[in-house]
Coordinates of C-alpha atoms in Angstrom, one line a residue:
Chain A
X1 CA 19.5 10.8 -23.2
X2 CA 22.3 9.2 -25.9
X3 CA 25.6 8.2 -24.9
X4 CA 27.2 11.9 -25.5
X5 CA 24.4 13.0 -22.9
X6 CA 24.9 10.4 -20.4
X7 CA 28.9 11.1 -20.9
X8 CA 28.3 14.7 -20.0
X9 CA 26.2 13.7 -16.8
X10 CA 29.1 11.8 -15.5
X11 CA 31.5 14.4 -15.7
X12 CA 28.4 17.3 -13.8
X13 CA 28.0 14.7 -11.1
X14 CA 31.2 12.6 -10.7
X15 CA 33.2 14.6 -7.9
X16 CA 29.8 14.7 -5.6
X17 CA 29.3 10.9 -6.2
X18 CA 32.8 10.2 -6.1
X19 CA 33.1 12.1 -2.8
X20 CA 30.1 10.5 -1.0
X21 CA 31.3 7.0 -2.4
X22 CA 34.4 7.2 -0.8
X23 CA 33.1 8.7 2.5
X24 CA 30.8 5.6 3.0
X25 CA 33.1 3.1 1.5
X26 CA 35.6 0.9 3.8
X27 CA 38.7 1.5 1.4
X28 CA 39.4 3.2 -1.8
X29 CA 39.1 0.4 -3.8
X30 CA 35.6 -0.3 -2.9
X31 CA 34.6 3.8 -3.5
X32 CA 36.1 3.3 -6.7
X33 CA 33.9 0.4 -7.5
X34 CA 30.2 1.6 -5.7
X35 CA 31.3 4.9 -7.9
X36 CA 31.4 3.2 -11.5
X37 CA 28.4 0.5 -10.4
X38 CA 26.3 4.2 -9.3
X39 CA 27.0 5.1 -12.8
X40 CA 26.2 1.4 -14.0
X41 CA 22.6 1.6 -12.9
X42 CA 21.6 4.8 -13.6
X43 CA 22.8 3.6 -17.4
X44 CA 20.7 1.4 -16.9
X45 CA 17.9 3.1 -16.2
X46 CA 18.6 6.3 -18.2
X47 CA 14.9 6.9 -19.0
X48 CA 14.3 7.6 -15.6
X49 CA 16.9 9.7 -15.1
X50 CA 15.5 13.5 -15.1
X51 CA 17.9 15.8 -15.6
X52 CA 15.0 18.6 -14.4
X53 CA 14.1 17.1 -11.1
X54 CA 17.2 16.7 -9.1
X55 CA 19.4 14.2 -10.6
X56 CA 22.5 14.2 -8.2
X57 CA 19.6 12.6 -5.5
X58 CA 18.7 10.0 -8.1
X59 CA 22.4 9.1 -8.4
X60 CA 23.1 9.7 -4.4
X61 CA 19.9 7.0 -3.7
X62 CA 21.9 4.4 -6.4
X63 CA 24.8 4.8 -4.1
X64 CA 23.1 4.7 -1.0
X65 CA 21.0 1.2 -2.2
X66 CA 24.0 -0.1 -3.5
X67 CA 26.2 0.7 -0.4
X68 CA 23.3 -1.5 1.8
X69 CA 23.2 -4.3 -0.5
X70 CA 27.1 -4.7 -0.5
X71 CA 27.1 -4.5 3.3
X72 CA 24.4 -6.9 3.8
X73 CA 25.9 -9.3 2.0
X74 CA 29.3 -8.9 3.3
X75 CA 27.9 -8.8 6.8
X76 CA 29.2 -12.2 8.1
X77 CA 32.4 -12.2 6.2
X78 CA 32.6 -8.8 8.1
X79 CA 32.5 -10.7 11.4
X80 CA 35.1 -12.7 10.3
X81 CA 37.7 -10.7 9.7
X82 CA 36.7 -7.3 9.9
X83 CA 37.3 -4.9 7.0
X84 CA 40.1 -1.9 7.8
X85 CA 38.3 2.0 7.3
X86 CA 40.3 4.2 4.9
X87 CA 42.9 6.5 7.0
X88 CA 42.6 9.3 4.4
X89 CA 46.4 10.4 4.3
X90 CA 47.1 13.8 6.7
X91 CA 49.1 16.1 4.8
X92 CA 50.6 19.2 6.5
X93 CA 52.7 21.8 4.1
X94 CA 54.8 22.8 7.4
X95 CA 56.9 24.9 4.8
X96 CA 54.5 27.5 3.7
X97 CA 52.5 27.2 7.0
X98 CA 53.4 30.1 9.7
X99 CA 52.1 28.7 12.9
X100 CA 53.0 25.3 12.0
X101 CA 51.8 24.2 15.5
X102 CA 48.2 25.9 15.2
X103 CA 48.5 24.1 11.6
X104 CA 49.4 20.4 13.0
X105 CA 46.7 20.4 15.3
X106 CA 43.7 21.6 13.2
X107 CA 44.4 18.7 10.9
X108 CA 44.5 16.5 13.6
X109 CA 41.3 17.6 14.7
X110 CA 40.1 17.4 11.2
X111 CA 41.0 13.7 10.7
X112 CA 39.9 13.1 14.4
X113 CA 36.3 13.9 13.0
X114 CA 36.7 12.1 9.8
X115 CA 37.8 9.1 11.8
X116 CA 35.1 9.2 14.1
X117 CA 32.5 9.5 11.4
X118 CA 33.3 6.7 9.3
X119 CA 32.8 5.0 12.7
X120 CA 29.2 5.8 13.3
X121 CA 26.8 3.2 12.7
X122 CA 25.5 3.1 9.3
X123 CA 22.1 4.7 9.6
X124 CA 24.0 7.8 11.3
X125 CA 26.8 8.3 9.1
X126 CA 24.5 8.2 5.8
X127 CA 22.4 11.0 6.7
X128 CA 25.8 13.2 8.2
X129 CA 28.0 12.1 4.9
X130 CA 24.7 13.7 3.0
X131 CA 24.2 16.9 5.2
X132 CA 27.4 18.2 5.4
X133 CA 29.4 16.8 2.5
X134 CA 26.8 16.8 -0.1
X135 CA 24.7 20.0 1.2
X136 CA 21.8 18.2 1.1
X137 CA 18.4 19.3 2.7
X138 CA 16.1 17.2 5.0
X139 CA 13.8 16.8 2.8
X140 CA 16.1 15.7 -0.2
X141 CA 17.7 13.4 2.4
X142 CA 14.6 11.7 3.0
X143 CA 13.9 11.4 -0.5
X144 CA 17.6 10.1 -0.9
X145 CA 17.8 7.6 1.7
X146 CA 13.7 6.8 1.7
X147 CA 12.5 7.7 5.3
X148 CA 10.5 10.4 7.0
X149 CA 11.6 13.8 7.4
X150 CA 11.0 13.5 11.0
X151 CA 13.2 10.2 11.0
X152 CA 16.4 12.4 9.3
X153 CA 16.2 15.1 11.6
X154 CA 16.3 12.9 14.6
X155 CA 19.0 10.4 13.4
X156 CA 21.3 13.8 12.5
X157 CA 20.9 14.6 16.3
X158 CA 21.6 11.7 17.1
X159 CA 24.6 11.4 14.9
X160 CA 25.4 15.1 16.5
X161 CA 25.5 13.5 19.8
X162 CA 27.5 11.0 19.4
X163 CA 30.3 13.0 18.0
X164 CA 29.7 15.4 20.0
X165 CA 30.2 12.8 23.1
X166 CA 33.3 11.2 21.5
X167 CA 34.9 14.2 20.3
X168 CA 35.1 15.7 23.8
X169 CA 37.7 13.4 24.4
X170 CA 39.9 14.8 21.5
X171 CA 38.9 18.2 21.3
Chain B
X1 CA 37.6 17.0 28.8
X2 CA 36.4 19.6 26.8
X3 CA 32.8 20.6 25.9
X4 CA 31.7 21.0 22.4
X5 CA 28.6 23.8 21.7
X6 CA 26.6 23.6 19.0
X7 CA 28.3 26.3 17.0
X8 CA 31.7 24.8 17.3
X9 CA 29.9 21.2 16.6
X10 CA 29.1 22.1 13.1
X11 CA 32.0 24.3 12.4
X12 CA 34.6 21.2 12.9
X13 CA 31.8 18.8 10.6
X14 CA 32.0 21.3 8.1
X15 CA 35.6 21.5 7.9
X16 CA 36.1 18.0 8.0
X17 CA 33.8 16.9 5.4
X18 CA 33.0 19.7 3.1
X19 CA 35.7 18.7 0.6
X20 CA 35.4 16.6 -2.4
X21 CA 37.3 15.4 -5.0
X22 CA 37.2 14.3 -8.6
X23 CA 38.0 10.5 -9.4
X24 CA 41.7 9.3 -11.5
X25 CA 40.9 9.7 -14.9
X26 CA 41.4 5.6 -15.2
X27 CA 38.3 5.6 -13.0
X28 CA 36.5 7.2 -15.2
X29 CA 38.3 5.5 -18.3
X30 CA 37.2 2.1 -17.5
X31 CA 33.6 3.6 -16.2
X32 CA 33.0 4.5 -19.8
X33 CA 34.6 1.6 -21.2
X34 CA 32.1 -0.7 -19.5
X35 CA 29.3 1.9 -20.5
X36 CA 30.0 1.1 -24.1
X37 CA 30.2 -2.8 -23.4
X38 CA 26.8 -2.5 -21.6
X39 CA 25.1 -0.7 -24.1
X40 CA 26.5 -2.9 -27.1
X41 CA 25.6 -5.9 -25.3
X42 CA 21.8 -4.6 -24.7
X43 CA 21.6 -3.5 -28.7
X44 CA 23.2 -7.3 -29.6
X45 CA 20.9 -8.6 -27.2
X46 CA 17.9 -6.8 -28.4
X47 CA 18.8 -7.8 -32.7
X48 CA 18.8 -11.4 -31.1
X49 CA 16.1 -11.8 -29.7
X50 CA 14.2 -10.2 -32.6
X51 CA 15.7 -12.4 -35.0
X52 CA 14.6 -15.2 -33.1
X53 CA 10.8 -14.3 -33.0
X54 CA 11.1 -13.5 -36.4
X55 CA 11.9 -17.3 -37.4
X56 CA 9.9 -18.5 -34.6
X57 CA 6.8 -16.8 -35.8
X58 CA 7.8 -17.5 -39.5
X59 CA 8.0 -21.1 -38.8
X60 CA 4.8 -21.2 -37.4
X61 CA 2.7 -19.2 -39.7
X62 CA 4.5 -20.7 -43.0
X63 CA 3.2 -24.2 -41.0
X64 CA 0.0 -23.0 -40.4
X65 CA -0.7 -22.1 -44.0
X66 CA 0.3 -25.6 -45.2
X67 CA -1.5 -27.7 -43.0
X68 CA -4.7 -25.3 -42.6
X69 CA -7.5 -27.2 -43.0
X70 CA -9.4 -25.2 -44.2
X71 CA -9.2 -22.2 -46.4
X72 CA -10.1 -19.2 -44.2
X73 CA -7.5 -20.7 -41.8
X74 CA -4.6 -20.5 -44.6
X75 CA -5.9 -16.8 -45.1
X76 CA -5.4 -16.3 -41.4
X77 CA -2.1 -17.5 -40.9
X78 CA -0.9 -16.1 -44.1
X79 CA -2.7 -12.5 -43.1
X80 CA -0.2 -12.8 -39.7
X81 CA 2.6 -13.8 -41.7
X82 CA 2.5 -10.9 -43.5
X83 CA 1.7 -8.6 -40.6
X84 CA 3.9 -9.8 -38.3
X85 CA 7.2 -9.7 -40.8
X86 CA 6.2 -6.6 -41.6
X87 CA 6.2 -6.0 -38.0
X88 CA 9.4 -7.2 -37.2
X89 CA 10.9 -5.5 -40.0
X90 CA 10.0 -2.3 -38.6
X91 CA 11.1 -2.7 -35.3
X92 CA 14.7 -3.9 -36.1
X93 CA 15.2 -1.2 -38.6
X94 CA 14.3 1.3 -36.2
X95 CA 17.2 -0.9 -33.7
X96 CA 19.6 -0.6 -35.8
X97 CA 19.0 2.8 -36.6
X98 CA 18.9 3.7 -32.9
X99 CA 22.1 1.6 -32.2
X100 CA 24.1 3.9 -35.1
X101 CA 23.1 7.5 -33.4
X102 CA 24.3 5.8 -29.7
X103 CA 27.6 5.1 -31.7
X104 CA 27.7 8.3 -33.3
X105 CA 29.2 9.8 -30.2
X106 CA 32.7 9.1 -29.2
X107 CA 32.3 7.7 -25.7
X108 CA 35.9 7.2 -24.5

């Protein structure tokens, strides 16, 4: 793959990566950076990219090994002074919207989930970020984020639950 | 409180995070930029390192076949002088060669 190649793979891949980099990431700034330092790597290591076999999960396990790192080593300055989550920005057309009402409250519900997500322990909000944003299957999860199938399925319930348990407060 | 079924559990994760978006274009700008750095760094890197076996190796072969001893030891060291130049040769033209089709396409 030449630099023409690798150009075009950004641009086939960079609104997944983007998307999954700022759903894990603590602010927009960070997303930015674990987005280009995905890209980075796999430059990097550009003979082992195969564009046959998948390469969004190659790219998706960069992210997802990068993410770890950074929190690992930001782990104590984290107990410090702990880092603020994004608070994506709720925007609500009430012009062109008929039942404004109806309209107000599914976005509240909407960023109620998104808010509650990005608060789920790590190992829980990986494998939900990857399901339902990325479409991702079990197994492709596993292979993404390097653990059993059986381990995926049971951390998604899990993750399920504890929405599910918090939500009902909202909802 | 209200309960949550399955059904209505995945409906309201789908909604929330099924959509996606592209990154600003400076993003992607200085993404590429530092693409091109990387990759002229690793080809700069790669030309010096040759360059310095090639004298290294040089030095000690051209040494070799002056203070050889004996004849058959000046033959060796000159034999690897020759092999390994030629060698080197090779391997840097076929650097710089792979360095000018990488720049042959208009990154940014």
């Amino acid at each position: 793959m030449n630099l023409n190649e690798f150009e075009n793979f950004i641009e086939d891949n960079q609104k997944d990566i983007y998307t999954f980099c700022k759903k894990l990431a603590i602010n927009e700034e960070y997303a930015k950076d674990l987005y280009q330092q995905t890209f980075l790597k796999a430059f990097s290591m550009i003979e082992s990219i195969d564009k046959m076999n998948n390469p969004k999960s190659f790219l998706l396990s960069i992210s997802v090994g990068l993410w770890k790192n950074y929190k690992r080593k930001h782990k104590r300055r984290g107990e410090i002074a702990p880092l603020v989550y994004i608070d994506d920005e709720t925007t609500c057309d009430v012009k062109d919207s008929f039942d404004t009402e109806q309209k107000v409250i599914e976005n509240e519900t909407i960023e109620c989930v998104k808010r509650e997500v990005s608060k789920l322990p790590d190992k829980y909000k990986v494998v939900i970020i990857l399901f339902y944003n990325q479409e991702l299957g079990i197994e492709e999860i596993s292979k993404v984020i390097k653990c059993p199938c059986g381990t995926v399925k049971s951390r998604l319930n899990k993750a399920r639950q504890l929405l599910r348990s918090r939500l009902e407060e909202y909802v | 409180m209200n309960e949550i079924d399955d059904k209505k559990m995945e409906l309201l994760l789908k909604n929330a995070l099924e959509e996606k978006e592209n990154p600003d274009i400076n993003t992607n700008i200085t993404l590429k930029a530092k693409i091109r750095c990387l990759d002229e760094e690793y080809a700069k890197t790669l030309v010096r390192l040759f360059i310095s076996i090639f004298f290294t190796t040089n030095i000690v072969e051209i040494s070799g076949v002056i203070l050889g001893t004996s004849i058959f030891i000046k033959l060796v060291f000159a034999a690897l002088l020759v092999i390994s130049n030629v060698f080197l040769i090779v391997t840097n033209v076929v650097i710089i060669n792979n360095k000018k089709i990488l720049e042959s396409g208009d990154l940014l």
